[in-house]
Short mmCIF file of C-alpha atoms and ligand atoms in Angstrom, two decimals:
data_model
loop_
_atom_site.label_atom_id
_atom_site.label_comp_id
_atom_site.label_asym_id
_atom_site.label_seq_id
_atom_site.Cartn_x
_atom_site.Cartn_y
_atom_site.Cartn_z
CA UNK A 1 81.50 109.66 115.61
CA UNK A 2 84.70 108.67 115.65
CA UNK A 3 84.77 104.71 116.60
CA UNK A 4 82.78 105.28 118.72
CA UNK A 5 79.46 102.52 117.61
CA UNK A 6 82.67 100.39 117.11
CA UNK A 7 83.23 100.92 120.90
CA UNK A 8 80.02 101.07 122.46
CA UNK A 9 78.61 97.45 121.12
CA UNK A 10 81.56 95.92 121.47
CA UNK A 11 81.96 97.11 125.95
CA UNK A 12 77.49 96.01 125.60
CA UNK A 13 78.24 92.31 124.41
CA UNK A 14 81.55 92.05 126.57
CA UNK A 15 79.65 93.49 129.48
CA UNK A 16 78.57 89.94 131.64
CA UNK A 17 77.44 87.73 129.01
CA UNK A 18 77.29 84.09 129.72
CA UNK A 19 79.81 82.65 127.14
CA UNK A 20 77.35 80.21 124.62
CA UNK A 21 76.54 80.66 120.77
CA UNK A 22 73.83 83.14 121.14
CA UNK A 23 76.99 85.11 122.08
CA UNK A 24 79.09 83.73 119.53
CA UNK A 25 76.60 84.61 117.21
CA UNK A 26 76.19 88.01 118.04
CA UNK A 27 79.49 88.65 118.32
CA UNK A 28 80.30 88.00 115.01
CA UNK A 29 77.37 90.45 114.04
CA UNK A 30 79.02 93.86 115.57
CA UNK A 31 82.23 92.52 113.90
CA UNK A 32 80.29 92.89 110.29
CA UNK A 33 77.99 96.04 110.92
CA UNK A 34 81.19 97.29 112.07
CA UNK A 35 82.78 96.62 108.30
CA UNK A 36 84.84 93.89 109.28
CA UNK A 37 84.89 91.40 106.99
CA UNK A 38 83.15 88.55 106.91
CA UNK A 39 86.30 86.42 106.12
CA UNK A 40 87.89 88.16 109.19
CA UNK A 41 84.95 87.85 111.25
CA UNK A 42 84.62 83.93 110.03
CA UNK A 43 88.20 82.78 110.92
CA UNK A 44 88.56 85.05 114.14
CA UNK A 45 85.03 84.01 116.43
CA UNK A 46 85.71 80.83 114.41
CA UNK A 47 88.87 80.18 116.07
CA UNK A 48 87.03 82.09 119.28
CA UNK A 49 84.30 79.23 119.37
CA UNK A 50 86.70 76.58 119.37
CA UNK A 51 88.90 77.33 121.84
CA UNK A 52 86.05 78.21 124.07
CA UNK A 53 83.80 74.83 123.86
CA UNK A 54 87.03 72.61 124.14
CA UNK A 55 88.40 75.04 127.63
CA UNK A 56 85.40 75.53 128.76
CA UNK A 57 85.23 78.98 128.90
CA UNK A 58 82.42 80.64 130.44
CA UNK A 59 83.36 84.05 131.50
CA UNK A 60 83.20 86.85 128.89
CA UNK A 61 86.30 87.83 130.10
CA UNK A 62 88.71 85.20 129.22
CA UNK A 63 86.79 86.32 124.66
CA UNK A 64 87.42 89.03 125.12
CA UNK A 65 91.10 88.89 125.95
CA UNK A 66 91.22 86.38 123.59
CA UNK A 67 89.43 88.76 121.08
CA UNK A 68 92.05 91.40 122.25
CA UNK A 69 94.57 89.26 121.46
CA UNK A 70 93.78 87.92 117.78
CA UNK A 71 93.05 91.60 116.90
CA UNK A 72 96.45 92.93 117.87
CA UNK A 73 98.23 89.91 116.29
CA UNK A 74 96.65 90.75 112.91
CA UNK A 75 97.47 94.96 112.63
CA UNK A 76 101.22 94.42 113.73
CA UNK A 77 102.73 94.13 110.67
CA UNK A 78 107.08 94.51 111.78
CA UNK A 79 107.07 97.65 108.22
CA UNK A 80 104.66 99.38 109.97
CA UNK A 81 106.94 102.73 109.83
CA UNK A 82 108.59 105.05 107.14
CA UNK A 83 110.54 103.64 105.18
CA UNK A 84 113.67 106.18 104.72
CA UNK A 85 116.30 106.14 102.34
CA UNK A 86 120.18 105.57 103.16
CA UNK A 87 120.76 107.64 100.15
CA UNK A 88 118.58 111.09 99.57
CA UNK A 89 116.33 110.98 98.71
CA UNK A 90 113.44 109.32 99.26
CA UNK A 91 111.10 108.59 97.24
CA UNK A 92 107.01 108.32 97.88
CA UNK A 93 104.45 107.11 95.74
CA UNK A 94 101.28 108.49 96.33
CA UNK A 95 98.22 107.15 94.86
CA UNK A 96 94.47 105.48 95.53
CA UNK A 97 91.30 105.58 93.17
CA UNK A 98 90.10 109.26 92.66
CA UNK A 99 88.64 110.76 95.87
CA UNK A 100 89.41 109.31 98.54
CA UNK A 101 92.21 111.65 99.87
CA UNK A 102 95.38 111.29 97.81
CA UNK A 103 96.29 115.00 97.23
CA UNK A 104 95.33 115.96 101.37
CA UNK A 105 97.13 113.31 103.13
CA UNK A 106 100.55 114.41 101.05
CA UNK A 107 99.98 118.03 101.84
CA UNK A 108 100.23 116.37 105.55
CA UNK A 109 103.09 114.40 104.91
CA UNK A 110 105.19 116.87 103.94
CA UNK A 111 103.97 119.10 107.08
CA UNK A 112 105.11 116.00 109.19
CA UNK A 113 108.36 115.59 107.73
CA UNK A 114 108.59 119.87 107.31
CA UNK A 115 108.36 119.72 111.27
CA UNK A 116 110.58 117.35 112.05
CA UNK A 117 113.48 118.98 110.38
CA UNK A 118 113.11 117.46 106.45
CA UNK A 119 113.56 119.01 103.53
CA UNK A 120 110.37 117.93 100.57
CA UNK A 121 110.26 118.39 98.02
CA UNK A 122 106.48 117.60 96.20
CA UNK A 123 105.36 116.36 92.10
CA UNK A 124 102.23 117.18 90.30
CA UNK A 125 102.08 113.85 88.64
CA UNK A 126 98.25 114.12 88.55
CA UNK A 127 98.69 115.69 85.37
CA UNK A 128 94.85 114.35 84.74
CA UNK A 129 92.88 118.18 85.86
CA UNK A 130 94.45 121.39 86.53
CA UNK A 131 92.72 121.84 88.95
CA UNK A 132 94.07 119.00 91.04
CA UNK A 133 98.35 120.34 90.29
CA UNK A 134 96.82 123.65 91.45
CA UNK A 135 95.23 121.87 94.53
CA UNK A 136 98.81 120.07 95.55
CA UNK A 137 100.47 123.80 95.23
CA UNK A 138 98.40 125.96 96.95
CA UNK A 139 99.19 123.27 100.19
CA UNK A 140 103.29 123.35 99.43
CA UNK A 141 102.90 127.28 99.35
CA UNK A 142 100.94 126.69 101.78
CA UNK A 143 102.69 124.61 103.92
CA UNK A 144 106.34 126.30 102.00
CA UNK A 145 108.01 123.29 100.72
CA UNK A 146 109.09 123.16 97.26
CA UNK A 147 106.46 121.40 93.97
CA UNK A 148 107.83 120.59 90.73
CA UNK A 149 104.46 121.17 87.87
CA UNK A 150 104.30 121.02 84.14
CA UNK A 151 100.83 121.97 82.30
CA UNK A 152 97.81 119.53 82.88
CA UNK A 153 98.30 116.77 80.38
CA UNK A 154 102.15 116.24 80.08
CA UNK A 155 103.35 113.23 81.41
CA UNK A 156 104.10 112.10 84.80
CA UNK A 157 106.47 110.00 84.97
CA UNK A 158 108.37 113.10 82.94
CA UNK A 159 107.20 115.14 86.20
CA UNK A 160 108.58 112.31 88.77
CA UNK A 161 111.80 112.47 86.89
CA UNK A 162 112.41 115.72 87.08
CA UNK A 163 111.13 115.95 90.82
CA UNK A 164 113.62 113.22 91.42
CA UNK A 165 117.15 115.63 89.84
CA UNK A 166 115.50 118.04 91.17
CA UNK A 167 115.58 116.63 94.89
CA UNK A 168 119.29 115.63 94.33
CA UNK A 169 120.79 119.60 93.23
CA UNK A 170 118.88 120.74 95.82
CA UNK A 171 119.63 118.89 98.71
CA UNK A 172 116.24 117.32 99.82
CA UNK A 173 114.90 114.45 101.87
CA UNK A 174 111.99 113.75 100.29
CA UNK A 175 109.93 113.61 96.99
CA UNK A 176 106.90 112.83 97.44
CA UNK A 177 104.73 112.03 94.33
CA UNK A 178 100.41 113.01 93.99
CA UNK A 179 99.20 110.44 90.43
CA UNK A 180 95.62 110.68 88.95
CA UNK A 181 92.65 108.64 91.08
CA UNK A 182 91.54 107.87 87.06
CA UNK A 183 92.04 109.28 84.10
CA UNK A 184 91.10 110.00 80.86
CA UNK A 185 88.44 107.20 79.70
CA UNK A 186 91.60 105.39 76.71
CA UNK A 187 94.69 105.73 79.20
CA UNK A 188 94.96 102.63 81.60
CA UNK A 189 94.98 104.18 84.70
CA UNK A 190 96.93 100.81 86.37
CA UNK A 191 99.71 101.36 82.97
CA UNK A 192 100.27 105.03 83.40
CA UNK A 193 101.07 104.50 87.80
CA UNK A 194 103.83 101.41 86.62
CA UNK A 195 105.20 103.57 84.24
CA UNK A 196 105.64 106.61 86.87
CA UNK A 197 107.51 103.65 88.50
CA UNK A 198 109.64 101.86 86.38
CA UNK A 199 110.99 106.02 85.16
CA UNK A 200 111.33 106.74 90.00
CA UNK A 201 114.02 103.56 89.09
CA UNK A 202 115.63 105.01 86.09
CA UNK A 203 116.07 108.27 88.41
CA UNK A 204 116.13 106.61 91.37
CA UNK A 205 118.67 103.50 90.60
CA UNK A 206 116.41 102.02 92.85
CA UNK A 207 112.82 101.23 93.29
CA UNK A 208 110.01 103.88 94.36
CA UNK A 209 111.22 103.95 98.55
CA UNK A 210 107.34 103.95 99.41
CA UNK A 211 104.50 103.53 97.07
CA UNK A 212 101.70 104.39 99.69
CA UNK A 213 97.62 103.40 98.91
CA UNK A 214 95.65 105.86 100.39
CA UNK A 215 91.80 104.48 100.69
CA UNK A 216 88.78 106.41 102.12
CA UNK A 217 87.67 104.89 105.13
CA UNK A 218 83.92 105.05 104.97
CA UNK A 219 83.68 103.64 101.44
CA UNK A 220 83.83 100.05 103.78
CA UNK A 221 83.91 97.12 101.53
CA UNK A 222 84.61 99.02 98.83
CA UNK A 223 88.24 100.24 99.38
CA UNK A 224 89.41 96.35 99.47
CA UNK A 225 88.61 94.72 96.73
CA UNK A 226 89.89 98.88 95.14
CA UNK A 227 93.44 97.86 97.17
CA UNK A 228 93.43 94.22 95.41
CA UNK A 229 94.15 96.54 91.86
CA UNK A 230 97.01 98.11 93.24
CA UNK A 231 98.27 96.04 96.06
CA UNK A 232 98.71 93.31 92.29
CA UNK A 233 100.28 96.26 89.60
CA UNK A 234 100.91 98.42 91.82
CA UNK A 235 103.53 96.74 94.57
CA UNK A 236 102.26 98.56 97.36
CA UNK A 237 104.25 98.97 100.41
CA UNK A 238 101.85 100.37 102.37
CA UNK A 239 98.62 101.65 103.37
CA UNK A 240 96.91 104.60 104.28
CA UNK A 241 93.64 105.29 105.82
CA UNK A 242 91.91 108.27 105.20
CA UNK A 243 88.79 109.85 106.48
CA UNK A 244 88.86 107.39 109.74
CA UNK A 245 87.45 110.19 111.26
CA UNK A 246 83.95 109.40 109.15
CA UNK A 247 83.37 106.64 110.12
CA UNK A 248 81.63 105.29 113.32
CA UNK A 249 82.44 100.98 111.90
CA UNK A 250 86.13 101.64 111.84
CA UNK A 251 86.62 97.42 111.24
CA UNK A 252 87.48 98.66 108.47
CA UNK A 253 91.64 99.33 109.36
CA UNK A 254 91.68 94.75 110.47
CA UNK A 255 89.62 94.04 107.34
CA UNK A 256 92.53 95.91 105.44
CA UNK A 257 95.29 94.31 107.10
CA UNK A 258 93.67 90.91 107.15
CA UNK A 259 92.74 90.51 103.23
CA UNK A 260 95.39 92.45 102.11
CA UNK A 261 98.22 91.83 103.24
CA UNK A 262 99.81 95.15 103.91
CA UNK A 263 100.51 97.45 106.30
CA UNK A 264 98.48 100.61 107.24
CA UNK A 265 100.68 102.94 108.09
CA UNK A 266 98.12 106.39 108.86
CA UNK A 267 95.46 107.35 109.63
CA UNK A 268 94.15 110.38 108.58
CA UNK A 269 91.48 111.82 110.82
CA UNK A 270 90.64 114.79 109.33
CA UNK A 271 91.29 117.92 106.99
CA UNK A 272 93.98 119.85 107.78
CA UNK A 273 97.08 119.15 107.28
CA UNK A 274 98.22 117.80 111.81
CA UNK A 275 95.09 115.54 110.44
CA UNK A 276 97.66 112.29 110.76
CA UNK A 277 98.10 109.82 113.18
CA UNK A 278 100.55 106.95 113.49
CA UNK A 279 98.56 104.09 113.35
CA UNK A 280 99.20 102.41 116.66
CA UNK A 281 98.04 98.13 116.47
CA UNK A 282 98.42 97.84 120.51
CA UNK A 283 96.71 101.16 121.24
CA UNK A 284 93.81 101.34 118.11
CA UNK A 285 92.02 97.36 119.82
CA UNK A 286 92.57 99.73 123.90
CA UNK A 287 90.77 101.55 122.91
CA UNK A 288 88.32 99.77 121.06
CA UNK A 289 87.85 98.08 123.60
CA UNK A 290 87.70 100.65 126.29
CA UNK A 291 87.19 104.20 124.18
CA UNK A 292 88.04 106.95 124.67
CA UNK A 293 88.47 106.73 119.98
CA UNK A 294 92.08 105.48 119.30
CA UNK A 295 92.66 108.70 116.57
CA UNK A 296 93.91 111.74 119.40
CA UNK A 297 96.45 113.45 117.76
CA UNK A 298 97.95 113.13 121.26
CA UNK A 299 99.01 109.44 121.28
CA UNK A 300 100.30 109.52 118.35
CA UNK A 301 104.55 109.43 118.07
CA UNK A 302 105.48 112.48 117.79
CA UNK A 303 108.13 111.89 115.24
CA UNK A 304 107.92 110.44 111.85
CA UNK A 305 111.54 108.94 112.10
CA UNK A 306 112.90 107.22 114.59
N1 GTP B 1 88.06 114.50 106.47
C1 GTP B 1 88.30 113.95 106.11
N2 GTP B 1 88.84 114.37 104.78
C2 GTP B 1 89.19 113.81 104.99
C3 GTP B 1 90.35 113.44 104.37
N3 GTP B 1 91.38 113.68 103.84
C4 GTP B 1 90.95 113.23 102.80
N4 GTP B 1 89.65 114.56 103.15
C5 GTP B 1 88.30 115.49 101.85
O1 GTP B 1 88.76 114.35 100.98
C6 GTP B 1 87.81 115.28 99.89
C7 GTP B 1 89.30 114.58 98.89
O2 GTP B 1 90.80 115.13 99.75
P1 GTP B 1 91.87 114.87 97.27
O3 GTP B 1 92.62 115.41 99.49
O4 GTP B 1 91.43 115.65 97.05
O5 GTP B 1 91.33 113.79 97.43
P2 GTP B 1 92.47 113.06 95.86
O6 GTP B 1 92.46 111.67 96.57
O7 GTP B 1 93.56 113.80 96.08
O8 GTP B 1 90.86 113.24 95.09
P3 GTP B 1 91.53 113.38 92.90
O9 GTP B 1 92.65 114.08 92.99
O10 GTP B 1 90.17 114.20 93.17
O11 GTP B 1 92.21 111.77 93.02
C8 GTP B 1 88.48 116.79 99.91
O12 GTP B 1 87.12 117.25 100.09
C9 GTP B 1 89.00 116.32 101.37
O13 GTP B 1 89.62 117.57 101.82
C10 GTP B 1 90.12 112.91 106.63
O14 GTP B 1 91.05 112.45 106.79
N5 GTP B 1 89.43 113.90 106.90
MG1 MG B 2 93.84 115.10 93.85
#
């Protein structure tokens, strides 16, 4: 299922068609149907149209080459690796609306880091639901990492504060904090998350090293609208697109990077701890045109940190 729709349609469009107006109209349609946003699509296709007219392109392969380069240019960002502090613990806050995949993604990250020999402590700062805290605890036990928790309804900032103190005392390398995707109606989610940010800064002497926003890749353009609110309020440092295994489209990857101006750090490709891959723009674009789907774990770099 992964991205097959987009891969197939790009394959079709570039197999020996003549480059004319209709060709570009069709390319536009394919991109939009693959969840590439309107602005990004128009920017890409208008650029190609102009060059094609100016330089007299006839061959769709030439267009393909330029399109590939343009996609890589959108996707490649200097800050695509996980930021690691030279002064442990590195603190990662994980945010996003409910159900996008935050808790599962935290388990995956913890699993990767632990596999690389890092000491990880999880902070159950989604105190909205007892079940949410328990879910994180089950993962912590399964993966074999520590957890700091308080009871349901307690102050999420206090949980993160405790976790950072505990991390210092225990020589922990990474604190990863789960946060709520929604709150009791009277409280404002963004204000609550900002407060967690302030508490982190107070406990750590610097802002959180990463504020990672988890988006559900299957929700298409809604994900972008949501993400803008988080980005504007919280100083998000990177994106994780979860549930990439559940979409045949994949254009969302381009849209979020282009419209939010943030790097994608990882893709979630399933529900198991090992289902997290590094986002590698060149390999991703290559696979969009050539298949097989670019989400195989084998293609992922082994180490998060180099
Ligand atoms: N197929 C697939 N399912 C995923 C992926 N990531 C998460 N899920 C599933 O999505 C559902 C929600 O995941 P959670 O991790 O609980 O999401 P959350 O953001 O923590 O949700 P709340 O705590 O309710 O805000 C679960 O059933 C997960 O197994 C993924 O990459 N692929
Ligand atoms: Mg959760």
